[in-house]
Structure formats: C-alpha cells, structure tokens
Amino acid sequence: MKLLIVESPAKARKIQSYLGAGWQVRACLGHVRDLPTKDDTLPDKYKDAPFAKLGIDVDNNYAPIYVARKDKAQTIRDLRDAAKSADAVYLAADPDREGESIAWHLSVLLGLGKDALRVTYQEITERAIRQAVAHPRTIDFNLVAAQETRRVLDRLAGYGVSPLLWKAVGGPQSAGRVQSAALMLLSQREQSRLSFVPSAFWRVGVTVKSQPAFKAQVTAIRGVALATAASFTASGQLKPGLNVTQLDQEKAAQLVEYLNRQQAVVSAVTLSPVVRRPPPPLTTSGLQQAANAKLKLGAAQVTKLAQTLYEQGLITYIRTDSPHLSDEAIGLAREAVATRFGPSALPKEGRQYATKNQNAQEAHEAIRPAGKFALPEQTGLSGDELALYRLVYERTLASQMRDAVGEKTAVTLTAGVVTLHASGVVLTEKGFTALYDDQDSSEEEQTLPKLQVGERFALKDAKAEEKKSSAPGRFTEGKFVQVMEKAGIGRPSTYGATLETLQKRNYVALRNRQLHVTPLGLLVASYLMKQVPQLVNAEFTAQMEGDLDKIASGQLSRVAYLDTIWKGTLHPAIHAAKLTAPRYALPQLNAVLEVRGGIAGLVVSGQGVALPDNVLPEDLTAQTVAALMSGTFTSPKAKSPTPKRTSGAVSSKKRTTTGPTATKKSSKRAVK
DNA sequence: CAGTGAGCGAGCTTCCGCTTGACTT
C-alpha cells in the first residue's frame, strides 16, 4: 500500500478514484506546522529563550521555531498512522512555494528524511496523476527556503510594528506587510476624496432631427473646447495651460436658445471597427469582482457559496490566480457552446488565456464547472448558489466564444459657431455577448443613422445641464480584491481574510457596499506612513516576490536577504519610531482627528469628543461636528438594511465611548 | 468597622498563508 498526501480532501477523493487499490490518498488540509502563537506550548529547549514569543532566533540566522499546529493535531495523528503502515509515502501538496513548504513539514513530521518523495502535477486527470507518481523527485529546499523567508519576514514585520501601534494608538491594533499596504491604498483614496474640491461646469446637448433622430453634445464654441470634468484639478482649479470655455448658467441658457434656431451641417464622419474580446475565465479575484458587481454579493459570502459549490463537485478549486483551462475543459466548454448557439458561435481553435499577474503562482486551473459542465438548471441549485454557478458556467463558455464585432461611428457637426459631437456603436456580430455581457448596460450607446458629410439637419430640444466633477470613487470589496491582486498584495486564499481583518480592527467599514476608511483607519495609516513607510509601500511586496524568486533559484541566500530587509531597513525604522499618538488635520472643518486608548476622537478649538463607532469621514460636516461637540449628535444610519448581503465580517463589539472628557483624560504614554 | 471609589500599575493585544470541518451563538 502506497500513501499519497495532497492538501484538499476533495482532491484526495478524486485522485483515489484514479489510482484505485494499492493506493491510499489522504489530505493534510494545508499547513501542518507553523511559528508558535501565544497559545502554543513550546518545547523545553525554547521555553525561556528571549525570542520564544517571536518564534525566530534572529541572531542565529533567523532560525524559526516550528510547532505542530493545534488545529491539525488529529490530522497529523491520522497521517502518522497511515504512514506507518505504508510501503512508501508520496508528498503531493500543491505545486507552488507554500506547497513545497507543506511537503517539507510533512516529511519532518512523518520522519521521511531528506530523500522524501515529492510529486507534482498541473491538472487532475488520471494520465497526469499516473505520470506524476511514476516520476517523483526530492524536495526543493531552495523553494522551501523562499517560503520560510516569506514567513519569517511577515512575522518580524507584523510582530515588530504592531506593538508601536499599541503604544501610540492604544488598544489591540495590528500592522503587517499585507494589511497595512491594503489600508494605505484605501486610505489614499479616502484622503483624495476628503481633499477633493468639486468643480461645476455646464454641458449642452441637442437632438438632431435626422431619420431617426439622435443626440449630440456641444464640444466647442468658435473652436474653443467646452470645459469637461477632465479640465479641472482635484483642488477645483482649471488645469493650467488649458484653453477652454467655461459656461455659466446664463451663457448656457443663451447657447440653448441659439442652438434651437440653428441648423447643423455634418462636417465629418469617422467609422472604425470595434472588436471586443470575451473576458478571461475566472480566477479568485475575478469571481469576487463579477459576483460583487453582478450579484451584489460580499467577499465573505462569495467565498462561502463558492466553497459549497466546490464541495458538491460542481466547480473546480476556488483559490486560484490562473485563468488557464485544461484541454478537456476547453473541449467541454466548446461542446456546450455549440449545443446552445450552434457551431458558428465558436472560433476555429480553443482560446487559452495568459495571466497578467506577475506574482501568479498558477498552481491551480481557472474556476470553471467541474466534471461534465452541468447545465445551471440541471444542478438542483437555487437562489444565490444557482446564480453563482450560472456566473461561473457562463463566464467559462463565454471565454471560448467568438469576439463581438461592430462598428463605431463618430460624427462632428457644425451649427453656426458651435461644434457638436455624437457617437454610436452597432454590434454586427454579438459573439460572446449573446451569453455574457460585461459592459455596463446603463451606458448603452445610441444607434446613429447613415450620415453624409454636408448633410443638413434642423435641431430641437437643446438642453443645458450643470455637472460637477466628482472625486475618485470608493472601492467595493470586489473591486478592491482586484486592486490588491494587481498590486501583488496578498494571495487568493487571503484576500477575503485581509478585508475581514481591516474591518475587525475598525480601520475599514462597509457602507452601501463601499469600503470606507474609518477615522481610526486614517490615523493608523498616517502614523505608519510617517514612522514605518517601508511597510505600507505597495512596492515592498512586489520587490519581495522578486527576491523570493532569487532565493528559490539559489541566486540569493535567505539570510542575506533577511539581513537587508530586517537589519538594514525595518528594524532601524521600528527602533527610531516615535510613539506619539497620531493626529489628522481636517482643515475644512477646523478640526483634528486624534486617538486615545484605541478610540478616535475629534478636537475642535481645544475641546475633545470621542467619535461614536459608526461615524465615517463622510459624516463629518460642519453640522455633524457642531452636534458632536454639543452632545446632540445622533448616530448615522444604523446597520445595513440587508444584513444577508453584508460580508458578515464587521465586528459588532460595542465600544463604550468616554464622552466629551476623552481628551482631558489623555494618558501620558500617548504623549511621550 | 464596613463599604465605596479614586488612583495606580500590571498584563494583554499582533503577522501571512495553506486547507476544512468542528465548534458555539
């Protein structure tokens, strides 16, 4: 009897069915050993070591203390028993950095030694599995070193910087390579919104009485362009060096009257082909984004639903960064498309998609229907589960369908001294959009008639409209998962957990499905930016990934790299960091955000007041600030009215606020 | 003398990434 150990139980069942008798396939459920946490009891030799809590002996080549994970005690016992009675043990954790590490930890726990048998495969088919077990290799210790470097760095950074926040901010705060970089991205967006000054401008549109009629916008007067949102800076000024006309209400009204008396002459018609490619098959971040946008589901809920679909064998593994489809999957998808839309809906060859993500590890396939591609209505699912399966199903099929093809028409018209523009798109071949449309349907483009240069039309219904430039929008959970992926922060298995941590710490809160940074979050981000800028820099992770690759290929030593980062950068910054409580000025309100004992407060002309739990920066206006200071403030809208759709991650722990005396009660450690 | 409350000081918090059930609310 041979024992094969994989990570996931679902995978184990599948592979067991391929290998059959003579093999026992078991799952280890991910990592089995880790650095100690405060709940772990250490081996006697480390009990009194000064680095026991940190779990890393920095002065001894950053040697980690590894302990068997408590939550895996039963799993480890089972695997040991199985290994004892096996003739050979094959370690088949996922083919990536973490998987190689898991294989090594297993080899230690099961006493398999340096020559333990390691196997990897890229897809789960009988042929691929048999091929893999026929050609085992040994563990790649450089790759294991790369993982250990990542783990050690994260512990050093997290346990090094978090205590600064305990002292400067108070309360159980936290910082880390991933959560703090994510908080910084959100905080920068919130700050640019806070400082944004909207600019008003007028736009004038008119209906052109052709057959059929269409709408055109005024773009210039006497050759000088009209101001648009893009003409203004974030501080509400016209961009320098820009020659534009800025209408006021009166001038806009004059223009409306002028246009209604004019005829327009077509002065230019530009036709250009439009080709839209289908979106790629789903990855974890793509699923989060699509389910959030189309089904209004929160990150935690998408994960939960997708996990149940995975466990029912309806879709493939849900934590992946690869859009790759196996040949078998492409065949099944093409078959399903042909059945539904006929063979003409398919391109000659199957489509394969490459990842755009530099940090992708590509240990798993894209998220797609598993097995025989059950039709959504045949799955027996209902509600959100059905909707999510349908999304996966349709995105997979769409990725194999033909491009949507059409033509874009752009028209310029002249009406006296006024220049007008109109454009329209006509799809001549619907392609994949017959099944899945990823364009926002609210931005539907109009259809223009065939027009000739020199044609003349009357105008009617001119309308002037005041518009305002708007600040960059906040992120939804789905959108932000994509931002994290693009920045290389976090992994498919942690995007959701990072969002939960930020909410649990009360740095970030969801309102109307948008991620807001809380006052506390602004203060923490501003403190970290000032004292430990290296940690909040999104580039930090990207560079780390490059260096980990060098360690994995043997070009860089683990100790040399950790010395550069820890002794050269992070440790000096932590050592020099000031422990003063952060402040955040709100100049428009003549107010300052401060923090005492982990609770954000507002100070106006020497008077301080603690902010209630659910007050967000967007709530802080002259009126609310006055109400807060006079004690007549009532909390903004209570919890979201549709709790089913919220992520479920929001901490509901009640804080007792200390009222208007919070500032007076300043503790000395927050000052010194 | 017992009960109360202000004031002080000690002890605590934390990271990221891989996987699911086994727990309680």
PDB file of N, CA, C and O (backbone and C1' of nucleotides) in Angstrom, chain A residues 8 31 38 69 94 150 166 174 177-179 317 319 493, chain B residues 8-21:
ATOM      1  N   SER A   8      -6.072  19.017  -0.299  1.00  0.00           N
ATOM      2  CA  SER A   8      -7.528  19.141  -0.178  1.00  0.00           C
ATOM      3  C   SER A   8      -8.231  17.785  -0.190  1.00  0.00           C
ATOM      4  O   SER A   8      -7.904  16.909  -0.997  1.00  0.00           O
ATOM      5  N   HIS A  31      -1.273  23.845   5.693  1.00  0.00           N
ATOM      6  CA  HIS A  31      -0.088  23.833   6.548  1.00  0.00           C
ATOM      7  C   HIS A  31      -0.310  23.000   7.813  1.00  0.00           C
ATOM      8  O   HIS A  31      -1.380  23.029   8.414  1.00  0.00           O
ATOM      9  N   LYS A  38       0.649  32.622  20.745  1.00  0.00           N
ATOM     10  CA  LYS A  38       0.700  32.723  22.208  1.00  0.00           C
ATOM     11  C   LYS A  38       0.055  31.517  22.891  1.00  0.00           C
ATOM     12  O   LYS A  38       0.305  31.252  24.040  1.00  0.00           O
ATOM     13  N   ARG A  69       0.729  22.490  14.345  1.00  0.00           N
ATOM     14  CA  ARG A  69      -0.438  23.341  14.577  1.00  0.00           C
ATOM     15  C   ARG A  69      -1.482  22.595  15.385  1.00  0.00           C
ATOM     16  O   ARG A  69      -1.822  21.453  15.081  1.00  0.00           O
ATOM     17  N   ASP A  94       0.344  21.147  -3.261  1.00  0.00           N
ATOM     18  CA  ASP A  94       0.237  21.938  -4.488  1.00  0.00           C
ATOM     19  C   ASP A  94       1.613  22.344  -5.043  1.00  0.00           C
ATOM     20  O   ASP A  94       2.562  22.523  -4.282  1.00  0.00           O
ATOM     21  N   ARG A 150       9.614  34.244   3.428  1.00  0.00           N
ATOM     22  CA  ARG A 150       8.344  34.981   3.423  1.00  0.00           C
ATOM     23  C   ARG A 150       7.685  34.923   4.800  1.00  0.00           C
ATOM     24  O   ARG A 150       7.255  35.940   5.344  1.00  0.00           O
ATOM     25  N   TRP A 166       0.258  49.705  19.575  1.00  0.00           N
ATOM     26  CA  TRP A 166      -0.316  49.546  20.921  1.00  0.00           C
ATOM     27  C   TRP A 166       0.054  50.749  21.774  1.00  0.00           C
ATOM     28  O   TRP A 166      -0.740  51.239  22.573  1.00  0.00           O
ATOM     29  N   SER A 174      -3.120  46.338  14.934  1.00  0.00           N
ATOM     30  CA  SER A 174      -2.211  45.454  14.202  1.00  0.00           C
ATOM     31  C   SER A 174      -1.710  46.103  12.926  1.00  0.00           C
ATOM     32  O   SER A 174      -2.350  46.983  12.361  1.00  0.00           O
ATOM     33  N   ARG A 177       2.633  43.391   6.522  1.00  0.00           N
ATOM     34  CA  ARG A 177       3.025  43.656   5.139  1.00  0.00           C
ATOM     35  C   ARG A 177       1.810  43.773   4.232  1.00  0.00           C
ATOM     36  O   ARG A 177       1.753  44.645   3.362  1.00  0.00           O
ATOM     37  N   VAL A 178       0.811  42.930   4.427  1.00  0.00           N
ATOM     38  CA  VAL A 178      -0.335  42.922   3.533  1.00  0.00           C
ATOM     39  C   VAL A 178      -1.430  43.882   4.011  1.00  0.00           C
ATOM     40  O   VAL A 178      -1.864  44.764   3.283  1.00  0.00           O
ATOM     41  N   GLN A 179      -1.862  43.734   5.277  1.00  0.00           N
ATOM     42  CA  GLN A 179      -2.986  44.559   5.737  1.00  0.00           C
ATOM     43  C   GLN A 179      -2.639  46.037   5.737  1.00  0.00           C
ATOM     44  O   GLN A 179      -3.504  46.872   5.446  1.00  0.00           O
ATOM     45  N   TYR A 317     -11.437  24.138  -8.049  1.00  0.00           N
ATOM     46  CA  TYR A 317     -10.912  24.781  -6.850  1.00  0.00           C
ATOM     47  C   TYR A 317     -11.035  26.308  -6.923  1.00  0.00           C
ATOM     48  O   TYR A 317     -10.835  26.901  -7.975  1.00  0.00           O
ATOM     49  N   ARG A 319      -9.545  28.838  -5.052  1.00  0.00           N
ATOM     50  CA  ARG A 319      -8.474  29.787  -4.741  1.00  0.00           C
ATOM     51  C   ARG A 319      -7.373  29.634  -5.780  1.00  0.00           C
ATOM     52  O   ARG A 319      -6.513  28.776  -5.676  1.00  0.00           O
ATOM     53  N   SER A 493      -5.988  33.008  -1.366  1.00  0.00           N
ATOM     54  CA  SER A 493      -6.541  32.437  -0.134  1.00  0.00           C
ATOM     55  C   SER A 493      -6.672  33.482   0.972  1.00  0.00           C
ATOM     56  O   SER A 493      -7.216  33.181   2.032  1.00  0.00           O
TER      57      SER A 493
ATOM     58  P    DC B   8      -2.555  58.414  40.252  1.00  0.00           P
ATOM     59  O5'  DC B   8      -1.845  56.995  40.296  1.00  0.00           O
ATOM     60  C5'  DC B   8      -1.539  56.422  41.560  1.00  0.00           C
ATOM     61  C4'  DC B   8      -1.241  54.961  41.353  1.00  0.00           C
ATOM     62  C3'  DC B   8      -0.365  54.682  40.133  1.00  0.00           C
ATOM     63  O3'  DC B   8       0.800  54.005  40.557  1.00  0.00           O
ATOM     64  C1'  DC B   8      -2.237  53.228  40.191  1.00  0.00           C
ATOM     65  P    DG B   9       2.013  53.879  39.531  1.00  0.00           P
ATOM     66  O5'  DG B   9       1.955  52.334  39.191  1.00  0.00           O
ATOM     67  C5'  DG B   9       1.857  51.389  40.260  1.00  0.00           C
ATOM     68  C4'  DG B   9       1.527  50.034  39.665  1.00  0.00           C
ATOM     69  C3'  DG B   9       2.337  49.706  38.412  1.00  0.00           C
ATOM     70  O3'  DG B   9       2.668  48.333  38.482  1.00  0.00           O
ATOM     71  C1'  DG B   9       0.065  49.530  37.926  1.00  0.00           C
ATOM     72  P    DA B  10       3.905  47.796  37.660  1.00  0.00           P
ATOM     73  O5'  DA B  10       3.417  46.320  37.353  1.00  0.00           O
ATOM     74  C5'  DA B  10       2.588  45.637  38.294  1.00  0.00           C
ATOM     75  C4'  DA B  10       1.720  44.640  37.538  1.00  0.00           C
ATOM     76  C3'  DA B  10       2.407  44.001  36.332  1.00  0.00           C
ATOM     77  O3'  DA B  10       2.109  42.628  36.342  1.00  0.00           O
ATOM     78  C1'  DA B  10       0.386  45.022  35.669  1.00  0.00           C
ATOM     79  P    DG B  11       2.928  41.658  35.359  1.00  0.00           P
ATOM     80  O5'  DG B  11       1.804  41.291  34.291  1.00  0.00           O
ATOM     81  C5'  DG B  11       0.528  40.836  34.750  1.00  0.00           C
ATOM     82  C4'  DG B  11      -0.397  40.728  33.560  1.00  0.00           C
ATOM     83  C3'  DG B  11       0.296  40.227  32.283  1.00  0.00           C
ATOM     84  O3'  DG B  11      -0.535  39.250  31.682  1.00  0.00           O
ATOM     85  C1'  DG B  11      -0.812  42.247  31.843  1.00  0.00           C
ATOM     86  P    DC B  12       0.079  38.403  30.461  1.00  0.00           P
ATOM     87  O5'  DC B  12      -0.733  38.986  29.233  1.00  0.00           O
ATOM     88  C5'  DC B  12      -2.145  38.757  29.168  1.00  0.00           C
ATOM     89  C4'  DC B  12      -2.761  39.702  28.169  1.00  0.00           C
ATOM     90  C3'  DC B  12      -2.136  39.614  26.781  1.00  0.00           C
ATOM     91  O3'  DC B  12      -2.914  38.729  25.985  1.00  0.00           O
ATOM     92  C1'  DC B  12      -2.690  41.862  27.435  1.00  0.00           C
ATOM     93  P    DT B  13      -2.211  38.252  24.594  1.00  0.00           P
ATOM     94  O5'  DT B  13      -2.764  39.319  23.552  1.00  0.00           O
ATOM     95  C5'  DT B  13      -4.162  39.586  23.486  1.00  0.00           C
ATOM     96  C4'  DT B  13      -4.365  40.800  22.605  1.00  0.00           C
ATOM     97  C3'  DT B  13      -3.687  40.704  21.236  1.00  0.00           C
ATOM     98  O3'  DT B  13      -4.620  41.088  20.235  1.00  0.00           O
ATOM     99  C1'  DT B  13      -3.104  42.725  22.298  1.00  0.00           C
ATOM    100  P    DT B  14      -4.841  40.117  19.058  1.00  0.00           P
ATOM    101  O5'  DT B  14      -3.609  40.466  18.113  1.00  0.00           O
ATOM    102  C5'  DT B  14      -3.514  41.766  17.519  1.00  0.00           C
ATOM    103  C4'  DT B  14      -2.223  41.854  16.743  1.00  0.00           C
ATOM    104  C3'  DT B  14      -2.035  40.728  15.721  1.00  0.00           C
ATOM    105  O3'  DT B  14      -2.270  41.281  14.444  1.00  0.00           O
ATOM    106  C1'  DT B  14      -0.011  41.245  16.921  1.00  0.00           C
ATOM    107  P    DC B  15      -2.686  40.353  13.249  1.00  0.00           P
ATOM    108  O5'  DC B  15      -1.307  40.126  12.517  1.00  0.00           O
ATOM    109  C5'  DC B  15      -0.491  41.238  12.164  1.00  0.00           C
ATOM    110  C4'  DC B  15       0.689  40.718  11.363  1.00  0.00           C
ATOM    111  C3'  DC B  15       0.257  39.962  10.113  1.00  0.00           C
ATOM    112  O3'  DC B  15       0.338  40.822   9.008  1.00  0.00           O
ATOM    113  C1'  DC B  15       1.839  38.687  11.403  1.00  0.00           C
ATOM    114  P    DC B  16      -0.677  40.642   7.813  1.00  0.00           P
ATOM    115  O5'  DC B  16      -0.179  39.285   7.124  1.00  0.00           O
ATOM    116  C5'  DC B  16       1.085  39.278   6.475  1.00  0.00           C
ATOM    117  C4'  DC B  16       1.316  37.950   5.808  1.00  0.00           C
ATOM    118  C3'  DC B  16       0.209  37.500   4.849  1.00  0.00           C
ATOM    119  O3'  DC B  16       0.835  37.019   3.679  1.00  0.00           O
ATOM    120  C1'  DC B  16       0.660  35.810   6.424  1.00  0.00           C
ATOM    121  P    DG B  17       0.052  36.661   2.357  1.00  0.00           P
ATOM    122  O5'  DG B  17      -0.120  35.072   2.434  1.00  0.00           O
ATOM    123  C5'  DG B  17       1.031  34.265   2.333  1.00  0.00           C
ATOM    124  C4'  DG B  17       0.630  32.826   2.569  1.00  0.00           C
ATOM    125  C3'  DG B  17      -0.584  32.384   1.746  1.00  0.00           C
ATOM    126  O3'  DG B  17      -0.156  31.387   0.844  1.00  0.00           O
ATOM    127  C1'  DG B  17      -0.785  31.727   4.025  1.00  0.00           C
ATOM    128  P    DC B  18      -1.108  30.887  -0.272  1.00  0.00           P
ATOM    129  O5'  DC B  18      -1.776  29.574   0.344  1.00  0.00           O
ATOM    130  C5'  DC B  18      -1.034  28.388   0.329  1.00  0.00           C
ATOM    131  C4'  DC B  18      -1.650  27.346   1.200  1.00  0.00           C
ATOM    132  C3'  DC B  18      -3.135  27.066   0.986  1.00  0.00           C
ATOM    133  O3'  DC B  18      -3.304  26.240  -0.150  1.00  0.00           O
ATOM    134  C1'  DC B  18      -2.475  26.863   3.276  1.00  0.00           C
ATOM    135  P    DT B  19      -4.814  25.927  -0.593  1.00  0.00           P
ATOM    136  O5'  DT B  19      -5.297  25.026   0.618  1.00  0.00           O
ATOM    137  C5'  DT B  19      -6.218  24.044   0.381  1.00  0.00           C
ATOM    138  C4'  DT B  19      -6.509  23.354   1.687  1.00  0.00           C
ATOM    139  C3'  DT B  19      -7.985  23.378   2.027  1.00  0.00           C
ATOM    140  O3'  DT B  19      -8.591  22.326   1.348  1.00  0.00           O
ATOM    141  C1'  DT B  19      -6.730  23.933   3.939  1.00  0.00           C
ATOM    142  P    DT B  20     -10.043  22.500   0.762  1.00  0.00           P
ATOM    143  O5'  DT B  20     -10.835  21.693   1.831  1.00  0.00           O
ATOM    144  C5'  DT B  20     -11.583  22.264   2.837  1.00  0.00           C
ATOM    145  C4'  DT B  20     -11.554  21.269   3.985  1.00  0.00           C
ATOM    146  C3'  DT B  20     -12.936  20.960   4.505  1.00  0.00           C
ATOM    147  O3'  DT B  20     -12.912  19.692   5.150  1.00  0.00           O
ATOM    148  C1'  DT B  20     -11.771  22.291   6.081  1.00  0.00           C
ATOM    149  P    DG B  21     -14.225  18.752   5.042  1.00  0.00           P
ATOM    150  O5'  DG B  21     -15.356  19.542   5.853  1.00  0.00           O
ATOM    151  C5'  DG B  21     -16.095  18.899   6.844  1.00  0.00           C
ATOM    152  C4'  DG B  21     -15.300  18.794   8.133  1.00  0.00           C
ATOM    153  C3'  DG B  21     -16.186  18.756   9.365  1.00  0.00           C
ATOM    154  O3'  DG B  21     -15.501  18.068  10.407  1.00  0.00           O
ATOM    155  C1'  DG B  21     -14.945  20.740   9.384  1.00  0.00           C
TER     156       DG B  21
END
